[in-house]
Coordinates of C-alpha atoms in Angstrom, one line a residue:
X265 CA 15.1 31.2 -3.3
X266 CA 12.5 30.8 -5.9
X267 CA 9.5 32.7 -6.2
X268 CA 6.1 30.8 -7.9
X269 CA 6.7 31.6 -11.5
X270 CA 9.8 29.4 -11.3
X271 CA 12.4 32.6 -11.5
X272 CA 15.6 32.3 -10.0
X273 CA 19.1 30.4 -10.2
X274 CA 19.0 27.8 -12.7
X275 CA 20.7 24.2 -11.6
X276 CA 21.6 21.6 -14.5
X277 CA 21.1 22.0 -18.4
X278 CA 18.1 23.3 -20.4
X279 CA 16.7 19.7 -20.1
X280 CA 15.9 19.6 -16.9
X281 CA 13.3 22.7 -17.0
X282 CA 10.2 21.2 -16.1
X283 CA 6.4 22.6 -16.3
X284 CA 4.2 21.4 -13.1
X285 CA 0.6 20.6 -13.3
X286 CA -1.2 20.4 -10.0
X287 CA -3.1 22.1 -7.8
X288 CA -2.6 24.6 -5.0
X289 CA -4.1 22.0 -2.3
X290 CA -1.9 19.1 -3.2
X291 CA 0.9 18.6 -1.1
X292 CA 2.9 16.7 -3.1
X293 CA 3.0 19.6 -5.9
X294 CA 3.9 21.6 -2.9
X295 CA 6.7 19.4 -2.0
X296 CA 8.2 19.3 -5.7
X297 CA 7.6 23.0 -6.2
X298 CA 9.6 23.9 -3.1
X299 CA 12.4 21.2 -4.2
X300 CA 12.8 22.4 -7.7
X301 CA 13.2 26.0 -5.7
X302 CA 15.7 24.8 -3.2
X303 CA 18.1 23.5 -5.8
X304 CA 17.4 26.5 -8.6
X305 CA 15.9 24.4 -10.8
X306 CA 13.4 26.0 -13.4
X307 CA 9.9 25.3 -13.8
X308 CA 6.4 26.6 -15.1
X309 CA 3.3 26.2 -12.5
X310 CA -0.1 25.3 -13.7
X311 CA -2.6 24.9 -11.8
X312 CA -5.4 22.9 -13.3
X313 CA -8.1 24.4 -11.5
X314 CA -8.0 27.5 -12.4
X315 CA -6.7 26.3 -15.9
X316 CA -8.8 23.3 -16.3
X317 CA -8.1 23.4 -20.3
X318 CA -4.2 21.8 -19.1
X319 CA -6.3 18.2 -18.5
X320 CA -6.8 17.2 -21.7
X321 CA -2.8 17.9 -22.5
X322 CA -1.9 15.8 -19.6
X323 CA -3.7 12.8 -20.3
X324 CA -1.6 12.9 -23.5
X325 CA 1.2 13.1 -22.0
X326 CA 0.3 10.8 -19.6
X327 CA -1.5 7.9 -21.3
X328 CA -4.4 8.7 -19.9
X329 CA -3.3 8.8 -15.9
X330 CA -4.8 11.5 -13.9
X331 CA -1.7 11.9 -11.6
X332 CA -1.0 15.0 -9.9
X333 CA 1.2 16.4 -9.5
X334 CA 2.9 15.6 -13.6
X335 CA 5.9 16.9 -14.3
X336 CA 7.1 17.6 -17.8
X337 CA 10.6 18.4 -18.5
X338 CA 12.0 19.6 -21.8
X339 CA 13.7 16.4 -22.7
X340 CA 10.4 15.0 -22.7
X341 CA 10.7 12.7 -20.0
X342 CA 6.9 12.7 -17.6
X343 CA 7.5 12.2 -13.8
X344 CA 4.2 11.5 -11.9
X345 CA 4.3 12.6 -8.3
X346 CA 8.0 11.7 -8.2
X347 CA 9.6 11.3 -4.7
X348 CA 12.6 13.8 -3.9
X349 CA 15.0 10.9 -4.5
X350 CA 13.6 10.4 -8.2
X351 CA 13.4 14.2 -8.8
X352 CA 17.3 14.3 -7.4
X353 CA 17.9 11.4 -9.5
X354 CA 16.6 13.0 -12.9
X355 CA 17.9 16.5 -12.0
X356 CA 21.4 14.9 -10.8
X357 CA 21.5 16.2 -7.3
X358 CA 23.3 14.9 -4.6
X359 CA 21.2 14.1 -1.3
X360 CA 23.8 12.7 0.5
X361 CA 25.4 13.2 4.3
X362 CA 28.7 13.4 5.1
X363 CA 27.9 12.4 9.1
X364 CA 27.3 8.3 9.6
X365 CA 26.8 8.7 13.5
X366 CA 24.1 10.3 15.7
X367 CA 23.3 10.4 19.4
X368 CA 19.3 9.9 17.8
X369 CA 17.5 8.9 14.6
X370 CA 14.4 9.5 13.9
X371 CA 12.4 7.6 10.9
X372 CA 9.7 9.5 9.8
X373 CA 9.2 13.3 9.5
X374 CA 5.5 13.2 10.5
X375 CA 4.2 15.0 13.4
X376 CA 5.4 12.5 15.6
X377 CA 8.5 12.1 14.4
X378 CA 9.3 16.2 14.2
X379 CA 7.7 16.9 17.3
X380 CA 10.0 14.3 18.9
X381 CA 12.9 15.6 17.1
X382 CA 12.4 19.3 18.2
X383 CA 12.4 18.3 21.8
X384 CA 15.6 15.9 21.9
X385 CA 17.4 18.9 19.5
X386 CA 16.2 21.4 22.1
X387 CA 17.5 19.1 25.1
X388 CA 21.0 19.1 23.5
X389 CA 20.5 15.9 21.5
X390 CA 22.0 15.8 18.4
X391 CA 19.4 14.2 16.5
X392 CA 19.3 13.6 12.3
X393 CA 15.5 12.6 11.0
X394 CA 15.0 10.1 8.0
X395 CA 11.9 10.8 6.0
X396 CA 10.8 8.5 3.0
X397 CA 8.6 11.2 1.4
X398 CA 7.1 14.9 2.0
X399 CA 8.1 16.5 5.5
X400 CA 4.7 16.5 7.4
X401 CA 3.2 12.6 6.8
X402 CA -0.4 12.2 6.5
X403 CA -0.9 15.4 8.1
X404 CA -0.2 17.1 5.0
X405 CA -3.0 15.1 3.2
X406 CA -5.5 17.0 5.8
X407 CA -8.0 19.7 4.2
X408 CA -7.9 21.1 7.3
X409 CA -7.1 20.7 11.3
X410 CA -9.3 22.3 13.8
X411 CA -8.7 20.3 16.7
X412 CA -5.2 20.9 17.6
X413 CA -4.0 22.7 20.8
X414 CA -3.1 26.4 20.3
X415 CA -4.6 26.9 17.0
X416 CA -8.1 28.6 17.6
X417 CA -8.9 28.7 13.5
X418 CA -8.5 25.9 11.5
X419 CA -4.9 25.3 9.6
X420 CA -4.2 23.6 6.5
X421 CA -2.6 20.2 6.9
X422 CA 0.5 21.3 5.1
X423 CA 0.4 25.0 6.6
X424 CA 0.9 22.8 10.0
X425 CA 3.8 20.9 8.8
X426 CA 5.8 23.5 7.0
X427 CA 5.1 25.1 10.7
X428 CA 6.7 21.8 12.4
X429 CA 9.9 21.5 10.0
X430 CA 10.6 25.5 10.5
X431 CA 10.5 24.8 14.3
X432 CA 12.3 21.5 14.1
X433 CA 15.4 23.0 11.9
X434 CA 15.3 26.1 14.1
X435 CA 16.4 24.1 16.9
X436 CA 18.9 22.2 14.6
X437 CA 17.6 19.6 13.8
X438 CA 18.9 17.4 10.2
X439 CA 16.3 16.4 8.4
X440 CA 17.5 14.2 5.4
X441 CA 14.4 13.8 3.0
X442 CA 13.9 10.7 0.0
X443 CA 15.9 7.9 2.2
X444 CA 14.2 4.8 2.5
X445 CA 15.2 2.6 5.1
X446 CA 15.8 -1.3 4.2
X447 CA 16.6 -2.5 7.6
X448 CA 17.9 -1.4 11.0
X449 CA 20.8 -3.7 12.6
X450 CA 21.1 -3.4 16.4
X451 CA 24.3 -4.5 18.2
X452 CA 25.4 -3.8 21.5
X453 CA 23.9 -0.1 22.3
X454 CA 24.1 0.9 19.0
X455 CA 21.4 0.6 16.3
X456 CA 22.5 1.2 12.6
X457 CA 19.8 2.5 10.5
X458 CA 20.6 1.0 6.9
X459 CA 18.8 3.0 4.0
X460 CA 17.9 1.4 0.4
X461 CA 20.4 2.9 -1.2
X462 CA 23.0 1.3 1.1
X463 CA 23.7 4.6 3.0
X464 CA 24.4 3.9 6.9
X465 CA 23.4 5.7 9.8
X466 CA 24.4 4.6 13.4
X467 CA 23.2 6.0 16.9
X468 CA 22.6 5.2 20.4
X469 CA 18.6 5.5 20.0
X470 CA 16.3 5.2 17.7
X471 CA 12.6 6.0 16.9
X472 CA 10.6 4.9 14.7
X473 CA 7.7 7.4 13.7
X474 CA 6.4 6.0 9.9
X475 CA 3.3 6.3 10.2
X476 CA 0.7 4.8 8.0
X477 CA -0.6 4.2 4.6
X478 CA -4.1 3.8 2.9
X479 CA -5.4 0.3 2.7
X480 CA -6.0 -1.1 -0.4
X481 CA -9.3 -3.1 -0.9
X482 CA -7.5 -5.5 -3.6
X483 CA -9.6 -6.0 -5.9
X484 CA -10.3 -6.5 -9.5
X485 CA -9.5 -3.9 -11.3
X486 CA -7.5 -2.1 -9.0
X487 CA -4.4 -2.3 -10.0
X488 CA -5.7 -1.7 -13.9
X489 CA -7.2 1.4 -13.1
X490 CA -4.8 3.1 -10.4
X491 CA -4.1 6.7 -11.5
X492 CA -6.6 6.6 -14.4
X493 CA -9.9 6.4 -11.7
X494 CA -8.6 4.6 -9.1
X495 CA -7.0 7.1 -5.9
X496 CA -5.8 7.4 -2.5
X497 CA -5.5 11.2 -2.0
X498 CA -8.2 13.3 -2.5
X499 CA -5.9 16.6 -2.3
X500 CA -3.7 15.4 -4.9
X501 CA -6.4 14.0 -7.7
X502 CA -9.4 15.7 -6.6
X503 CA -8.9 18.4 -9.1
X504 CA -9.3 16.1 -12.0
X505 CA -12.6 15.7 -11.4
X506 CA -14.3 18.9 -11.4
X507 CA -17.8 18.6 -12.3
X508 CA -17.7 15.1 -12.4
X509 CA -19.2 11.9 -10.4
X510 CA -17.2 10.7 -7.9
X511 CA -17.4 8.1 -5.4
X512 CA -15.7 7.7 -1.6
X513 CA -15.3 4.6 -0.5
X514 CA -15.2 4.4 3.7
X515 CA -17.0 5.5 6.2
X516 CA -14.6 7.0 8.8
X517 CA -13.0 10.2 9.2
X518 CA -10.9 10.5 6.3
X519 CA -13.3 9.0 4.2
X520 CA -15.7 11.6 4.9
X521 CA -13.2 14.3 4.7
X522 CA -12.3 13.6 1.9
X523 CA -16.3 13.5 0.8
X524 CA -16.1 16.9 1.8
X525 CA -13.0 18.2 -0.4
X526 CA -14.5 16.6 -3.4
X527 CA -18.0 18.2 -2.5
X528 CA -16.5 21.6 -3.5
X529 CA -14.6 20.1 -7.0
X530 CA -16.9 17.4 -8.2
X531 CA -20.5 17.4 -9.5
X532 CA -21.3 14.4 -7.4
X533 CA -20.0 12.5 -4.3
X534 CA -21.4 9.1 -3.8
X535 CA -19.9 7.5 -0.3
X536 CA -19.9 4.4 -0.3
X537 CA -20.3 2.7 3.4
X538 CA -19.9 -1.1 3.6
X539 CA -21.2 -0.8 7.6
X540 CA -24.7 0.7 8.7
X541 CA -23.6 3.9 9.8
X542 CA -20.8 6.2 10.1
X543 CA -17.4 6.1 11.9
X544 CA -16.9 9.3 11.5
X545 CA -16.9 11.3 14.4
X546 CA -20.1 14.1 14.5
X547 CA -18.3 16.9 13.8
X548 CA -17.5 15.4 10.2
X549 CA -21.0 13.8 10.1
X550 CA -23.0 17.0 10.6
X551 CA -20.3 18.7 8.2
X552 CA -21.6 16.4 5.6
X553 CA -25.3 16.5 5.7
X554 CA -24.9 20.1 5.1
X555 CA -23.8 19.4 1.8
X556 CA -26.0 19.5 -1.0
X557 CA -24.2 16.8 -3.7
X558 CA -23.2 14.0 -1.6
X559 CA -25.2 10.8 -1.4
X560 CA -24.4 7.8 1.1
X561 CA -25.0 4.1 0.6
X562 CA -24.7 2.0 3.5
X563 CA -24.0 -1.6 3.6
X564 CA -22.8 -1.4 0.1
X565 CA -18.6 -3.2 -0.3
X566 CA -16.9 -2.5 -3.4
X567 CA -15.8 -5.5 -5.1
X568 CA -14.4 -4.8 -8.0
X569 CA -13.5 -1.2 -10.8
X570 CA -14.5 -1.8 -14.6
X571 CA -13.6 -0.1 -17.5
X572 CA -12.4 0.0 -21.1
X573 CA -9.5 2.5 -20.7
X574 CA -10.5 4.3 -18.0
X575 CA -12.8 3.6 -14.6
X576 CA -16.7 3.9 -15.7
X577 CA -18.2 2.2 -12.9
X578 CA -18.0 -0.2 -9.6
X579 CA -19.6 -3.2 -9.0
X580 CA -20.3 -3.5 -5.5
X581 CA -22.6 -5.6 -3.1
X582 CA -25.1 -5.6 -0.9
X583 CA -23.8 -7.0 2.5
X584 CA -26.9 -7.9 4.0
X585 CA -28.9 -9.5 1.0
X586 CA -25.9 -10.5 -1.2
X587 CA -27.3 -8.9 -4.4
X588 CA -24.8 -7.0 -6.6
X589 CA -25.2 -3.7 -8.4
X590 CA -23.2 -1.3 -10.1
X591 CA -22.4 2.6 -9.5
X592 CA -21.6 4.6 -12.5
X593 CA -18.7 6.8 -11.5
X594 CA -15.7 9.0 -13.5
X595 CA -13.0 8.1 -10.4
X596 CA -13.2 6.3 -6.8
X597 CA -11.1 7.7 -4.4
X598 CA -10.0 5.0 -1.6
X599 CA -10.3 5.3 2.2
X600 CA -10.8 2.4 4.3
X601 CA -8.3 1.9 7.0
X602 CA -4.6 2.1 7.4
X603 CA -1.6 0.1 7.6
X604 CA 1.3 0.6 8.9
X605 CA 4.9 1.3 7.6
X606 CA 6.5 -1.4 8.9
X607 CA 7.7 -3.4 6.2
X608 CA 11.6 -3.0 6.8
X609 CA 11.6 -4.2 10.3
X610 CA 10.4 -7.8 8.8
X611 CA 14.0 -9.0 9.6
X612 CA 14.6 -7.7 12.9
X613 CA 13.9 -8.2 16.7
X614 CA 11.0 -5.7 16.9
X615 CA 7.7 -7.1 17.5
X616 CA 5.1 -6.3 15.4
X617 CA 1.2 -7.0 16.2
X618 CA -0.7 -8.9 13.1
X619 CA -1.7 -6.1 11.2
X620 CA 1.6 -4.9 11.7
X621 CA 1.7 -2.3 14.2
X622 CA 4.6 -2.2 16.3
X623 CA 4.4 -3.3 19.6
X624 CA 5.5 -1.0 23.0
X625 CA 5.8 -0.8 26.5
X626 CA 3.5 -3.2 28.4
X627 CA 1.9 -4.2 25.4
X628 CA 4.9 -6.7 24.5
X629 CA 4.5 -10.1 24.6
X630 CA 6.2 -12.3 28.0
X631 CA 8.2 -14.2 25.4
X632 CA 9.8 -11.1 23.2
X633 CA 12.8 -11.5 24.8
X634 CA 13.5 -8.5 26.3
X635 CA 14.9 -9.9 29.6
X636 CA 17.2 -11.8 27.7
X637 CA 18.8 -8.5 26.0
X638 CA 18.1 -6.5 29.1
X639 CA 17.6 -8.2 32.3
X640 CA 18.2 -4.7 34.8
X641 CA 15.1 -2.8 33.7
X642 CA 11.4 -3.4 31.9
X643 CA 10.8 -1.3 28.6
X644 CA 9.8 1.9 28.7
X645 CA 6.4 3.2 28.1
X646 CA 7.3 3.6 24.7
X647 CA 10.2 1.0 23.7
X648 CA 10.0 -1.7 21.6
X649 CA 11.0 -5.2 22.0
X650 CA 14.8 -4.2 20.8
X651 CA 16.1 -1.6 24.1
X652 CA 16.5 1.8 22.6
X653 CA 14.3 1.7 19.3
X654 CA 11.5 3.5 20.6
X655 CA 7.9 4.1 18.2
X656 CA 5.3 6.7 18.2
X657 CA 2.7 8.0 16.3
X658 CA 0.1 6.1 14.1
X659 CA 3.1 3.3 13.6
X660 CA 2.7 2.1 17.2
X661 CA -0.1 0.0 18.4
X662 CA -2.6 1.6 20.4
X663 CA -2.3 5.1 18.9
X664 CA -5.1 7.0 18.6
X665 CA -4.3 8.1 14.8
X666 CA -5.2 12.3 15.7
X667 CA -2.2 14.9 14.7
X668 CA -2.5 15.7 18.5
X669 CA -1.9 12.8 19.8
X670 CA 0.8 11.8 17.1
X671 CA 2.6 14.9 18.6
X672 CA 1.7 14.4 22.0
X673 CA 3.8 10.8 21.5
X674 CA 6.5 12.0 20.0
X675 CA 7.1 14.5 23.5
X676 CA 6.6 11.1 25.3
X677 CA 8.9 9.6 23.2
X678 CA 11.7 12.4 23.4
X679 CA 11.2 12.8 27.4
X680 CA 12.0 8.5 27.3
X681 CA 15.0 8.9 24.9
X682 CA 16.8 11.4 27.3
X683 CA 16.5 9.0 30.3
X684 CA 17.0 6.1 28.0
X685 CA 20.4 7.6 26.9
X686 CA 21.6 8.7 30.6
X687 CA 21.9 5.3 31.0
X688 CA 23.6 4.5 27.7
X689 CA 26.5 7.0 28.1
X690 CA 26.8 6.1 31.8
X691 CA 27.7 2.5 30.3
X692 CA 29.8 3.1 28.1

C-alpha cells in the first residue's frame, strides 16, 4: 500500500513516475492517487491550494487548460483527469477478468449500483459490478451529504463512497473499474453485457445503475473554452480559481452547491439563474444568503463564452426583455440539469423516455412488447422493457436524483432480482 508521498513498491520503468497536481477535495485526484497506490506506481502529490505557485507550471504544461487533476510523468507525457483504463493503458497494467459469467451484473458503481450489489452478494448472489469511471458516481462530486439515514454529521461525498465500496467488497462483491459498456445483447434468459474494448460478460440479470451526467448548454464557445474556463465540477477545478471571479450557471441544487464550494476558493461567485427564483431546496437557499461573495441574477440564460485564449466573459440574456449583456468572469462552472447515461442501450429493446431515461415497471408503454417476450407475468416494479435488466438510481425515470433514494432503489432493485431469478433457475 502506498502512503501520500508516493513511497512504496515501484510498478513499470522510471518513465512512468508521475507528479499529481490537484486538490485534496477532488475526487478524481483521489481516484488516481489511490490507483497509482494499488499498482505501486510512484508519484509526487501537489496540492495546488496550499501550493498555489504549481498553477502557473501547469498551464505550461498544459497549454493553458486548468484540468485537475494533471498528471506529469517523467517521459513527459500530460494526462488530464485520465480514466483508470487510460492510466492502465499508459502505465501497462492489465484490468482484465478471467470470469465471463455471473448470476448478476451490475452497470454502474454509484450508490445505486453498490447498494444493490451489497444486498444480492449478501443474499448469496454472485454478483460482478461494471463501473465506467470513479467508484461512488455523482456522489463523489458532493461537498458534503447531511441528509442521509444513519449519519447524524455531515460526510464528504467521497468519504460516503469509499464507505459503500469497503462494504460492498466485504461482502464479495467484484467490482471491475474503467469498462465501458458498448451494448448489452439479451437472448433467451441470459443477457451479455458487451464492453468497448470487446470484453464479454454474461448473466442471468442485469441492472443498470449509470446514473447521470451534467447537461451541456451548447453553445458558442463551449466547446473552445472547455478546461481553459469552461467546467462541470466544481470539486475538481474549483481550486484554480482562488481569488478569482467566478460564475455558476443553474439554479438548483447542485448549482447552488457548488456556489457554495467556490464561495470559500474564489473572490467572487456570480449565479446565474435563467428562472425567477431558485430550485434549490431551502436548506441550500438559506446556506447561500449567508454568504458574503456570492451575487444572483435571475432571468439571465447564458448564450454564449468569449475569449482570446482563455474565457474572459459571458454573454447572456435577459429572458423577459430580450436585451443582452455581458458578465466578466475568469471561469464558468456548468450546472443545469442532467442527462442520463444511456447512450449504449440505443440498439437494444430497452425503452427509453425522450430525454433518455429508462423506462420501468408501470411506467412502460402498452406497446413495448413485453407480453410478447413474457406473456406469464407483468414487469416488476423495477424492470425494464427487456425481462431481467432491471434500472435504478438517477438512470431510471421517475427517480428522485437524492443519494438516499439512489440507495433506497438499488435495495428495491436487489429484493426484485432475487425473486426475478427464483424463477429463472426454476426454468432452466
Amino acid at each position: 500500500m502506498r502512503t501520500a508521498d508516493g513511497q512504496g513498491k515501484e510498478n513499470g520503468s522510471a518513465a512512468n513516475r508521475a507528479t499529481i497536481y490537484g486538490a485534496h477535495w477532488c475526487p478524481d485526484c483521489r481516484r488516481c492517487k489511490t490507483f497509482m497506490g494499488e499498482h505501486g506506481v510512484p508519484y509526487q502529490w501537489i496540492d495546488i491550494l496550499e501550493h498555489p505557485e504549481y498553477t502557473r507550471e501547469i498551464l505550461d504544461k498544459t497549454g493553458g487548460k486548468r484540468v485537475l487533476p494533471t498528471l506529469v510523468f517523467d517521459d513527459g507525457d500530460v494526462l488530464l483527469c485520465p480514466t483508470n483504463l487510460e492510466l492502465a493503458r499508459k502505465l501497462d497494467i492489465s484490468l482484465h477478468l478471467n470470469r465471463s459469467f455471473w448470476p448478476l451484473i451490475i452497470i454502474g458503481a454509484g450508490p445505486a449500483g453498490l447498494t444493490a450489489s451489497l444486498f444480492t452478494a449478501r443474499d448469496a448472489t454472485e454478483t460482478l459490478v461494471i463501473e465506467r469511471e470513479a467508484v461512488g458516481g455523482n456522489a463523489n462530486f458532493t461537498g458534503y451529504l447531511d441528509n442521509v439515514p444513519g449519519f447524524p454529521t455531515p460526510i464528504t461525498g467521497f468519504e460516503f463512497s469509499d464507505r459503500l465500496r469497503e462494504q460492498a467488497e466485504f461482502f464479495g462483491v467484484e467490482i471491475l473499474q474503467s469498462s465501458s459498456i458498448a451494448t448489452i445483447r439479451s437472448r433467451d434468459s441470459y443477457h451479455t453485457v458487451v464492453t468497448t474494448t470487446g470484453e464479454e460478460f454474461s448473466g442471468s440479470a442485469v441492472i443498470i445503475a449509470t446514473g447521470s451526467k451534467y447537461r451541456r448548454l451548447n453553445v458558442e464557445g463551449e466547446d473552445k473554452f472547455l478546461g481553459n474556463g469552461v467546467h462541470y465540477c466544481a470539486a475538481c477545478d474549483g481550486p484554480f480559481y482562488k481569488g478569482q471571479h467566478v460564475a455558476v450557471l443553474g439554479g438548483g441544487n447542485s448549482a447552488v452547491e457548488a456556489a457554495l464550494d467556490l464561495a470559500g476558493i474564489a473572490d467572487r461567485v456570480s449565479l446565474l439563474v435563467r428562472g425567477k427564483e431558485l430550485t434549490a431546496n431551502t436548506v441550500y437557499q438559506d446556506k447561500l444568503h449567508e454568504q458574503q461573495n456570492v451575487s444572483i441574477r435571475f432571468n439571465n440564460m447564458t448564450i454564449g463564452f468569449e475569449g482570446r485564449k482563455r474565457l474572459r466573459r459571458l454573454r447572456v440574456r435577459d429572458v423577459r426583455t430580450g436585451v443582452e449583456d455581458q458578465v466578466h468572469v475568469n471561469g464558468a462552472f456548468v450546472f443545469i440539469g442532467l442527462e442520463p447515461n444511456t447512450s449504449f442501450l440505443n440498439d437494444t429493446d430497452v425503452e427509453l423516455n425522450r430525454a433518455g431515461f429508462i423506462l420501468t415497471g408501470h411506467n412502460l408503454p402498452a406497446n413495448s412488447g413485453w407480453l410478447n417476450r413474457n406473456e406469464s407475468r407483468l414487469p416488476l416494479m423495477f424492470e425494464t422493457s427487456v425481462p431481467g435488466i432491471f434500472a435504478a438510481g438517477d438512470v431510471r425515470e421517475g427517480s428522485t436524483k437524492q443519494v438516499a433514494s439512489a440507495a433506497g432503489e438499488g435495495v428495491t432493485a436487489a429484493m426484485l432480482v432475487r425473486e426475478y431469478l427464483k424463477g429463472v433457475r426454476f426454468r432452466i
